[in-house]
């Protein structure tokens, strides 16, 4: 019998490839041959997983009979959790069919899950399938429900599937990090400058409290921040300043400057113009005016200037529902474009704004970036190319809806304007060469690597209040829309406090190589026959070849 040469194609197959396949199959090792490395966990993810010290269970409510798109999310989730379990044996998971186990819808909703109802067409009959595409992470008597499907408006099912898979690793590992953390980071809400009241800020406090300990920071003397408040500020990993309407004193600015120099993160929501929609709806006309909170030089030090002029976006805007008629005593409502409520739509590849609904701004102004050494400026949201600026003081009238494209008094065409920016780098103190430095013990002239977010709209974090009850952040009852304000601010906090650099996972891009559904429908029968007959034909061909060779040799 002729020997098989090692260097021959058959030899390479038998002595190299086949043993390698067997070894990989037995050991459970997997090779990621995808271009975007979609099946390879990041180093930061592995670090977080290894930090889990106690048993952690992930219950995934994606089991049962449902459409193929959800089957794909199921398989992607299962694969990722298997990889998590390989990294740390404390992590385990199970898939649950809530219908088969007869879990009530009320129980699931009480756990924070909202059902997805999908049409199911079989044999010409249309029925509905109810799904709960969520995972519940349980750790040391704590638990959190996380959605596995991205909730984003104006995208089709394929895009939603792709974005959900892109977000899967971040979604799972960030929640594992939060729920397994021994000590939660603290967020301070500054309360001393006529900021948003508790009911208006209820939605933000709820989202902040999901992952962090959030509470008010009130000056000890009830007047202004002083050195006596420094010990409390040092406990705060981040400080939130939401729509201050009272000017900061020079002493407070030194305190805030040194909070930043010592590594404190800050989230600013600033109104440079006073314009309230409630007043406009009552009187049909309002006179906005500039608001000076004495922070111009403070932000200038970081390369920013917040301008006291209203931005009108004639292309990207929210709708305003107004009474435009009456029929038999019943008011008739119409949703009309309102350019003073521009929408923030993610156009920059930034993990803070990726895969979220449009963010609603209310009477925003604009930010100029001036550039500073050692500071990197990332634009989060900006207006469209069809932008107008209204200088103030100047009247804003509801009648402007009827002539949204025309120029009003003291309005001028402008280039796109920035609503929100993120700064990162080593910040330099504005008081390094000034006498004020002597008023702060242990003064620092430069910060370590730090981050800051500045938003030129104080109302971005304000939820509506109806009959004394706060609505969820970003919900507009009049137009029945859910804007992305909540997710944007949640991502902003995670970005500021992300010491594991997990936010980079939100920038992952996965190219879905989907099948042509129309071609599948048209050629379904042909492919079914091919799959049925081709294996039989191959077996028959090999059998005939074997019979012919045997007959030739022994016949």
Coordinates of C-alpha atoms in Angstrom, one line a residue:
X1 CA 0.0 0.0 0.0
X2 CA 1.4 3.4 -1.0
X3 CA 2.4 5.6 2.0
X4 CA 0.9 9.0 2.5
X5 CA 3.5 11.8 2.2
X6 CA 3.4 14.4 5.1
X7 CA 3.8 17.3 2.7
X8 CA 1.1 16.2 0.3
X9 CA -2.4 17.8 0.5
X10 CA -3.9 14.7 2.0
X11 CA -1.0 14.5 4.5
X12 CA -1.5 18.1 5.6
X13 CA -5.3 17.4 6.0
X14 CA -4.7 14.2 8.0
X15 CA -1.7 15.1 10.1
X16 CA -2.2 18.9 10.7
X17 CA -5.7 20.2 10.1
X18 CA -7.7 17.2 11.4
X19 CA -5.7 17.0 14.7
X20 CA -6.0 20.7 15.2
X21 CA -9.7 20.6 14.7
X22 CA -10.0 17.8 17.2
X23 CA -7.9 19.6 19.8
X24 CA -9.9 22.8 19.4
X25 CA -13.2 20.9 19.7
X26 CA -12.1 19.0 22.8
X27 CA -10.5 22.0 24.6
X28 CA -13.4 24.4 23.7
X29 CA -11.0 26.9 22.3
X30 CA -12.6 29.1 19.6
X31 CA -10.8 31.1 16.9
X32 CA -12.3 34.5 15.9
X33 CA -11.8 34.9 12.2
X34 CA -14.2 37.9 11.8
X35 CA -12.8 41.1 10.5
X36 CA -14.2 43.2 13.4
X37 CA -13.3 40.6 16.0
X38 CA -16.9 40.4 17.2
X39 CA -16.3 37.2 19.2
X40 CA -13.3 38.5 21.1
X41 CA -13.8 40.0 24.5
X42 CA -11.9 43.3 25.2
X43 CA -9.2 43.4 27.8
X44 CA -11.3 45.8 29.9
X45 CA -14.2 43.3 29.8
X46 CA -12.0 40.5 31.0
X47 CA -10.6 42.7 33.8
X48 CA -14.2 43.4 35.0
X49 CA -15.2 39.7 34.8
X50 CA -12.2 38.6 36.8
X51 CA -13.2 41.1 39.6
X52 CA -16.4 39.2 40.3
X53 CA -15.8 37.5 43.7
X54 CA -19.1 35.9 44.4
X55 CA -21.6 33.8 42.4
X56 CA -23.4 35.9 39.8
X57 CA -26.4 34.5 37.8
X58 CA -27.7 35.9 34.6
X59 CA -31.3 34.9 33.8
X60 CA -32.1 35.4 30.1
X61 CA -35.8 35.5 29.2
X62 CA -35.2 34.6 25.6
X63 CA -36.4 31.0 25.3
X64 CA -39.2 29.6 23.3
X65 CA -40.7 29.9 19.8
X66 CA -40.1 33.4 18.3
X67 CA -38.9 35.0 15.0
X68 CA -35.4 34.4 13.6
X69 CA -34.1 37.8 14.5
X70 CA -34.7 37.1 18.1
X71 CA -33.1 33.7 17.7
X72 CA -30.0 35.5 16.5
X73 CA -29.9 37.7 19.6
X74 CA -30.5 34.6 21.7
X75 CA -27.5 32.8 20.1
X76 CA -25.2 35.9 20.4
X77 CA -26.2 36.3 24.1
X78 CA -25.6 32.7 24.8
X79 CA -22.2 32.7 23.1
X80 CA -21.1 35.8 25.1
X81 CA -22.3 34.4 28.4
X82 CA -20.4 31.2 27.7
X83 CA -17.3 33.3 27.2
X84 CA -18.0 35.1 30.4
X85 CA -18.2 31.8 32.2
X86 CA -14.9 30.6 30.8
X87 CA -13.2 33.8 32.2
X88 CA -14.8 33.4 35.7
X89 CA -16.4 30.3 37.0
X90 CA -18.4 32.5 39.5
X91 CA -20.5 33.6 36.5
X92 CA -23.3 31.3 35.3
X93 CA -26.5 31.8 33.3
X94 CA -29.7 30.1 32.3
X95 CA -32.3 30.8 29.6
X96 CA -36.0 31.0 30.7
X97 CA -39.2 30.7 28.7
X98 CA -41.6 32.9 30.7
X99 CA -44.6 31.5 28.8
X100 CA -43.7 27.9 29.4
X101 CA -42.9 28.5 33.1
X102 CA -46.3 30.5 33.4
X103 CA -44.7 33.6 34.8
X104 CA -47.4 36.4 34.9
X105 CA -46.9 39.5 32.9
X106 CA -47.4 41.6 36.0
X107 CA -44.5 39.8 37.7
X108 CA -42.2 40.4 34.7
X109 CA -43.2 44.1 34.4
X110 CA -42.6 44.5 38.2
X111 CA -39.1 43.3 37.5
X112 CA -38.7 46.2 35.1
X113 CA -39.4 44.4 31.8
X114 CA -41.6 45.7 29.1
X115 CA -43.1 43.2 26.6
X116 CA -42.5 43.2 22.9
X117 CA -45.5 42.2 20.9
X118 CA -44.7 40.8 17.4
X119 CA -47.0 39.6 14.6
X120 CA -46.6 35.9 13.6
X121 CA -47.9 34.7 10.3
X122 CA -48.3 31.0 9.7
X123 CA -50.4 29.3 7.1
X124 CA -52.1 32.6 6.3
X125 CA -53.1 33.1 9.9
X126 CA -51.9 36.2 11.8
X127 CA -51.3 35.9 15.5
X128 CA -49.3 37.7 18.1
X129 CA -46.2 36.6 20.0
X130 CA -45.3 38.3 23.3
X131 CA -41.6 38.4 24.2
X132 CA -39.6 39.8 27.1
X133 CA -36.1 40.3 25.6
X134 CA -34.4 41.0 28.9
X135 CA -31.6 39.6 31.1
X136 CA -31.7 39.8 34.9
X137 CA -28.4 39.9 36.7
X138 CA -28.4 38.6 40.2
X139 CA -25.5 39.1 42.6
X140 CA -25.3 39.1 46.4
X141 CA -29.1 39.8 47.0
X142 CA -29.0 42.5 44.4
X143 CA -30.5 42.4 40.9
X144 CA -31.0 44.5 37.8
X145 CA -33.0 44.0 34.6
X146 CA -31.4 45.0 31.3
X147 CA -33.0 45.2 27.9
X148 CA -31.2 43.1 25.2
X149 CA -32.8 45.0 22.3
X150 CA -31.9 48.6 21.5
X151 CA -34.9 50.9 21.8
X152 CA -34.3 53.5 19.0
X153 CA -36.9 55.2 16.9
X154 CA -36.9 55.4 13.1
X155 CA -34.8 52.3 12.4
X156 CA -35.9 49.1 10.7
X157 CA -35.7 45.6 12.2
X158 CA -32.4 44.7 10.7
X159 CA -30.7 47.9 12.0
X160 CA -32.2 47.3 15.4
X161 CA -30.8 43.8 15.4
X162 CA -27.4 45.0 14.4
X163 CA -27.3 47.8 17.0
X164 CA -28.5 45.4 19.7
X165 CA -25.6 43.0 18.9
X166 CA -23.1 45.8 18.8
X167 CA -24.3 47.0 22.2
X168 CA -24.5 43.5 23.8
X169 CA -21.0 43.3 25.3
X170 CA -21.2 46.8 26.8
X171 CA -24.7 46.2 28.0
X172 CA -23.9 43.0 29.9
X173 CA -20.5 43.8 31.3
X174 CA -21.3 47.4 32.4
X175 CA -24.2 46.1 34.4
X176 CA -22.2 43.3 35.8
X177 CA -19.6 45.8 36.9
X178 CA -22.3 48.0 38.6
X179 CA -24.1 45.2 40.4
X180 CA -20.9 43.5 41.6
X181 CA -19.1 46.7 42.8
X182 CA -18.3 46.6 46.5
X183 CA -18.7 50.4 46.8
X184 CA -20.8 52.6 44.6
X185 CA -19.4 55.9 43.4
X186 CA -21.1 59.1 44.7
X187 CA -22.7 61.8 42.6
X188 CA -23.4 65.2 44.1
X189 CA -26.2 67.4 42.9
X190 CA -25.4 71.0 43.6
X191 CA -28.2 72.8 45.4
X192 CA -27.7 76.5 46.0
X193 CA -28.3 78.4 42.8
X194 CA -32.0 78.1 42.1
X195 CA -31.4 74.9 40.2
X196 CA -34.2 72.5 39.0
X197 CA -36.5 71.5 41.9
X198 CA -36.7 67.9 43.0
X199 CA -39.9 67.1 41.0
X200 CA -38.4 68.5 37.8
X201 CA -35.2 66.5 38.5
X202 CA -36.9 63.3 39.6
X203 CA -36.2 61.4 36.3
X204 CA -32.5 62.3 36.4
X205 CA -32.2 61.2 40.1
X206 CA -33.8 57.9 39.3
X207 CA -31.4 57.1 36.4
X208 CA -28.4 58.2 38.4
X209 CA -29.4 56.1 41.4
X210 CA -29.5 52.9 39.2
X211 CA -25.7 52.7 39.3
X212 CA -24.5 55.4 41.7
X213 CA -25.3 57.0 45.1
X214 CA -26.7 60.3 44.2
X215 CA -27.6 63.1 46.6
X216 CA -27.7 66.9 47.1
X217 CA -24.7 69.0 48.0
X218 CA -25.9 71.9 50.1
X219 CA -23.4 74.5 51.4
X220 CA -22.9 74.3 55.2
X221 CA -23.6 78.0 55.6
X222 CA -26.7 77.8 53.4
X223 CA -25.3 80.7 51.3
X224 CA -22.3 79.6 49.1
X225 CA -19.7 76.9 48.8
X226 CA -16.7 77.5 51.1
X227 CA -13.6 75.6 52.2
X228 CA -15.8 74.0 54.9
X229 CA -17.6 72.1 52.1
X230 CA -14.4 70.7 50.6
X231 CA -14.5 67.4 52.7
X232 CA -18.0 66.7 51.4
X233 CA -17.0 67.5 47.8
X234 CA -14.0 65.2 48.0
X235 CA -16.4 62.3 48.6
X236 CA -18.1 63.0 45.3
X237 CA -16.8 61.3 42.2
X238 CA -18.9 63.7 40.1
X239 CA -20.7 66.9 40.5
X240 CA -23.9 67.8 38.6
X241 CA -24.9 71.4 38.1
X242 CA -28.4 71.6 36.6
X243 CA -29.8 74.9 35.4
X244 CA -28.3 77.4 37.9
X245 CA -30.1 80.7 37.8
X246 CA -28.2 82.5 40.6
X247 CA -24.7 83.8 40.0
X248 CA -21.7 82.0 41.4
X249 CA -19.4 84.0 43.7
X250 CA -15.7 84.3 43.0
X251 CA -15.0 82.2 46.1
X252 CA -17.3 79.4 44.8
X253 CA -15.5 79.4 41.5
X254 CA -12.2 78.7 43.3
X255 CA -13.8 75.8 45.2
X256 CA -15.2 74.3 41.9
X257 CA -11.8 74.9 40.2
X258 CA -10.0 73.0 42.9
X259 CA -12.6 70.2 42.9
X260 CA -11.8 69.7 39.2
X261 CA -8.0 70.0 39.8
X262 CA -8.3 67.2 42.4
X263 CA -9.9 64.9 39.8
X264 CA -13.6 65.6 40.3
X265 CA -15.8 65.1 37.2
X266 CA -18.4 67.7 36.3
X267 CA -21.7 67.7 34.3
X268 CA -22.9 71.2 33.5
X269 CA -26.4 72.0 32.2
X270 CA -26.4 75.7 31.6
X271 CA -29.0 78.2 30.4
X272 CA -27.4 81.4 29.1
X273 CA -30.9 82.7 28.2
X274 CA -34.1 82.7 30.3
X275 CA -36.9 81.5 28.1
X276 CA -39.7 79.4 29.6
X277 CA -42.3 77.5 27.4
X278 CA -45.0 77.7 30.2
X279 CA -44.9 81.5 30.0
X280 CA -45.1 81.5 26.2
X281 CA -48.1 79.1 26.2
X282 CA -50.0 81.4 28.6
X283 CA -49.2 84.7 26.9
X284 CA -48.5 83.6 23.3
X285 CA -45.4 85.8 23.4
X286 CA -42.3 86.1 25.7
X287 CA -39.2 88.2 26.0
X288 CA -36.1 86.0 26.6
X289 CA -33.2 87.7 28.3
X290 CA -29.6 86.8 29.0
X291 CA -28.7 85.0 32.3
X292 CA -25.4 85.9 33.8
X293 CA -24.2 83.3 36.3
X294 CA -20.7 84.8 36.4
X295 CA -19.0 81.7 34.8
X296 CA -17.8 83.2 31.5
X297 CA -14.1 83.3 32.6
X298 CA -14.4 79.9 34.3
X299 CA -15.4 78.1 31.1
X300 CA -13.1 80.3 29.0
X301 CA -10.2 78.7 30.9
X302 CA -11.3 75.3 29.5
X303 CA -11.6 76.7 26.0
X304 CA -15.4 77.2 25.9
X305 CA -17.7 80.1 25.6
X306 CA -21.5 79.8 26.1
X307 CA -23.3 82.4 23.9
X308 CA -26.4 84.2 25.1
X309 CA -28.4 83.9 21.9
X310 CA -31.1 81.4 21.0
X311 CA -30.6 78.7 18.4
X312 CA -33.4 77.9 15.9
X313 CA -32.9 74.8 13.8
X314 CA -35.1 74.7 10.7
X315 CA -34.2 71.2 9.8
X316 CA -33.9 69.1 13.0
X317 CA -36.7 70.0 15.4
X318 CA -39.3 68.6 17.7
X319 CA -43.0 69.2 17.2
X320 CA -45.3 71.4 19.3
X321 CA -48.9 70.4 19.7
X322 CA -51.2 73.4 19.6
X323 CA -55.0 74.0 19.4
X324 CA -55.6 75.1 15.8
X325 CA -59.4 74.9 15.6
X326 CA -62.6 73.7 17.2
X327 CA -65.3 71.3 16.1
X328 CA -68.6 71.2 18.0
X329 CA -66.9 72.6 21.1
X330 CA -64.0 70.1 20.9
X331 CA -60.5 71.6 20.4
X332 CA -58.6 70.3 17.4
X333 CA -54.9 69.8 18.0
X334 CA -52.1 69.9 15.3
X335 CA -48.5 69.1 15.7
X336 CA -46.4 71.8 14.2
X337 CA -42.6 72.4 13.8
X338 CA -41.1 74.4 16.6
X339 CA -37.5 75.4 15.8
X340 CA -36.7 76.5 19.3
X341 CA -36.9 72.8 20.3
X342 CA -34.1 71.4 18.1
X343 CA -33.2 67.8 18.2
X344 CA -29.8 66.4 19.0
X345 CA -29.1 63.6 16.5
X346 CA -25.9 61.6 16.8
X347 CA -23.7 62.5 13.8
X348 CA -20.3 62.1 15.5
X349 CA -19.0 58.6 16.2
X350 CA -19.1 59.0 20.0
X351 CA -20.0 56.3 22.5
X352 CA -22.0 58.8 24.6
X353 CA -24.5 59.5 21.8
X354 CA -24.4 56.3 19.7
X355 CA -27.6 54.2 19.3
X356 CA -30.0 56.5 21.3
X357 CA -33.1 58.3 20.3
X358 CA -32.9 62.0 19.2
X359 CA -32.3 64.2 22.3
X360 CA -34.8 67.1 22.8
X361 CA -33.3 70.5 23.6
X362 CA -35.5 73.4 24.8
X363 CA -34.5 76.9 23.9
X364 CA -30.7 76.0 23.8
X365 CA -28.0 78.5 23.2
X366 CA -24.6 77.6 21.6
X367 CA -21.1 76.8 22.6
X368 CA -17.9 78.1 21.0
X369 CA -14.8 75.9 21.3
X370 CA -11.6 78.0 21.6
X371 CA -9.1 75.2 21.9
X372 CA -6.7 74.7 24.8
X373 CA -3.4 72.8 25.2
X374 CA -3.7 69.3 26.7
X375 CA -7.5 69.4 26.4
X376 CA -9.3 67.2 23.8
X377 CA -12.8 68.6 22.8
X378 CA -15.4 66.1 21.5
X379 CA -18.6 67.6 20.0
X380 CA -21.6 65.6 21.1
X381 CA -24.5 67.4 19.5
X382 CA -24.8 70.3 17.0
X383 CA -27.5 72.0 14.9
X384 CA -28.0 71.5 11.2
X385 CA -26.7 73.7 8.4
X386 CA -30.1 75.5 8.4
X387 CA -29.7 77.4 11.6
X388 CA -30.8 80.8 12.7
X389 CA -29.6 82.8 15.7
X390 CA -31.9 85.1 17.7
X391 CA -30.2 87.7 19.7
X392 CA -31.8 88.6 23.1
X393 CA -33.5 90.4 24.5
X394 CA -36.0 89.8 21.8
X395 CA -39.6 88.5 21.5
X396 CA -40.4 84.9 20.8
X397 CA -43.9 84.5 19.5
X398 CA -46.0 81.4 18.9
X399 CA -46.9 82.9 15.5
X400 CA -43.4 82.1 14.4
X401 CA -44.6 78.6 13.7
X402 CA -46.5 80.0 10.7
X403 CA -43.4 81.5 9.2
X404 CA -40.7 79.1 10.4
X405 CA -38.4 79.7 7.4
X406 CA -38.5 83.5 7.4
X407 CA -36.1 85.7 9.2
X408 CA -37.5 87.6 12.2
X409 CA -36.3 90.7 13.9
X410 CA -32.6 90.5 14.9
X411 CA -32.3 87.0 13.5
X412 CA -29.5 86.0 11.2
X413 CA -28.4 82.9 9.2
X414 CA -25.6 81.0 10.9
X415 CA -23.4 77.9 10.5
X416 CA -24.1 74.8 12.7
X417 CA -24.0 75.6 16.4
X418 CA -22.7 73.2 19.1
X419 CA -25.1 72.3 21.9
X420 CA -23.0 69.9 24.0
X421 CA -19.3 69.0 24.3
X422 CA -17.1 66.6 26.2
X423 CA -13.7 67.7 27.4
X424 CA -10.9 65.4 28.5
X425 CA -7.3 65.9 29.4
X426 CA -5.1 67.5 32.1
X427 CA -7.0 70.7 33.0
X428 CA -5.0 73.8 34.2
X429 CA -6.3 76.0 37.1
X430 CA -7.5 79.5 36.2
X431 CA -6.1 80.6 39.6
X432 CA -2.5 79.3 39.3
X433 CA -1.0 82.8 39.1
X434 CA -3.7 84.7 41.0
X435 CA -3.9 85.6 44.7
X436 CA -7.0 83.5 45.2
X437 CA -4.8 80.4 45.3
X438 CA -3.8 81.3 48.9
X439 CA -7.4 80.9 50.1
X440 CA -7.4 77.2 49.3
X441 CA -5.2 74.9 51.4
X442 CA -3.2 72.4 49.3
X443 CA -3.9 74.3 46.1
X444 CA -3.3 72.4 42.9
X445 CA -2.3 74.1 39.6
X446 CA -3.1 71.2 37.3
X447 CA -5.4 68.2 37.4
X448 CA -4.7 64.5 36.6
X449 CA -6.4 63.1 33.5
X450 CA -10.0 64.4 33.9
X451 CA -13.3 64.7 32.1
X452 CA -16.1 67.3 31.9
X453 CA -19.3 67.6 29.9
X454 CA -20.9 71.0 29.2
X455 CA -24.5 71.3 27.7
X456 CA -25.9 74.7 26.6
X457 CA -29.4 73.9 27.8
X458 CA -30.5 73.7 31.4
X459 CA -33.8 71.9 30.6
X460 CA -32.2 68.8 29.0
X461 CA -32.4 67.0 32.4
X462 CA -35.8 68.3 33.4
X463 CA -38.8 66.0 33.3
X464 CA -42.3 67.3 32.9
X465 CA -44.6 67.4 35.9
X466 CA -48.4 66.7 35.4
X467 CA -50.7 67.4 38.3
X468 CA -47.8 67.2 40.7
X469 CA -46.5 63.9 39.4
X470 CA -43.2 63.7 37.5
X471 CA -43.2 62.1 34.1
X472 CA -40.3 59.9 32.9
X473 CA -37.4 61.9 31.5
X474 CA -37.7 62.6 27.8
X475 CA -41.4 61.7 27.5
X476 CA -43.6 64.2 25.6
X477 CA -47.3 63.3 26.4
X478 CA -48.7 65.8 23.9
X479 CA -46.9 64.3 20.9
X480 CA -46.6 60.8 22.4
X481 CA -42.8 60.7 21.7
X482 CA -40.0 59.3 23.7
X483 CA -36.8 61.3 23.3
X484 CA -33.3 60.1 24.2
X485 CA -32.6 62.6 27.0
X486 CA -32.5 59.8 29.7
X487 CA -30.1 57.6 27.8
X488 CA -27.9 60.5 26.8
X489 CA -27.5 61.6 30.4
X490 CA -27.0 58.1 31.7
X491 CA -24.3 57.6 29.1
X492 CA -22.8 61.0 30.1
X493 CA -22.5 59.9 33.7
X494 CA -21.0 56.5 32.7
X495 CA -18.5 58.3 30.5
X496 CA -17.4 60.6 33.3
X497 CA -17.1 57.8 35.9
X498 CA -15.9 55.0 33.6
X499 CA -12.5 54.1 35.1
X500 CA -12.6 50.7 33.3
X501 CA -12.9 52.4 29.8
X502 CA -15.9 50.2 29.0
X503 CA -17.5 53.1 27.1
X504 CA -15.2 52.3 24.2
X505 CA -17.3 49.1 23.6
X506 CA -20.2 51.3 22.6
X507 CA -18.2 52.3 19.5
X508 CA -18.0 48.8 18.3
X509 CA -19.2 48.4 14.7
X510 CA -20.5 45.0 13.4
X511 CA -21.1 44.4 9.7
X512 CA -24.1 42.2 9.4
X513 CA -24.0 40.0 6.3
X514 CA -27.7 39.3 6.0
X515 CA -29.3 37.0 3.5
X516 CA -31.5 38.4 0.7
X517 CA -35.0 37.8 2.0
X518 CA -36.7 38.4 -1.3
X519 CA -34.4 35.9 -3.0
X520 CA -35.0 33.4 -0.2
X521 CA -38.8 33.6 -0.7
X522 CA -38.5 33.3 -4.5
X523 CA -35.9 30.4 -4.5
X524 CA -37.1 28.6 -1.3
X525 CA -38.3 25.4 -3.1
X526 CA -35.2 25.2 -5.3
X527 CA -32.8 25.3 -2.3
X528 CA -34.9 22.8 -0.3
X529 CA -34.7 20.3 -3.2
X530 CA -31.0 21.0 -3.5
X531 CA -30.4 20.3 0.2
X532 CA -32.4 17.1 0.0
X533 CA -31.0 15.7 -3.3
X534 CA -27.4 16.8 -3.2
X535 CA -26.3 14.7 -0.2
X536 CA -28.0 11.7 -1.8
X537 CA -26.2 12.3 -5.1
X538 CA -22.8 12.6 -3.4
X539 CA -23.4 9.4 -1.4
X540 CA -24.5 7.6 -4.6
X541 CA -21.5 9.0 -6.5
X542 CA -19.0 7.9 -3.8
X543 CA -20.7 4.5 -3.6
X544 CA -20.5 4.0 -7.4
X545 CA -16.9 5.1 -7.4
X546 CA -16.1 2.6 -4.6
X547 CA -17.9 -0.2 -6.4
X548 CA -16.0 0.6 -9.7
X549 CA -12.6 0.7 -8.0
X550 CA -13.3 -2.6 -6.2
X551 CA -14.4 -4.3 -9.4
X552 CA -11.4 -3.0 -11.3
X553 CA -9.0 -4.2 -8.6
X554 CA -10.5 -7.6 -7.8
X555 CA -12.6 -8.3 -10.9

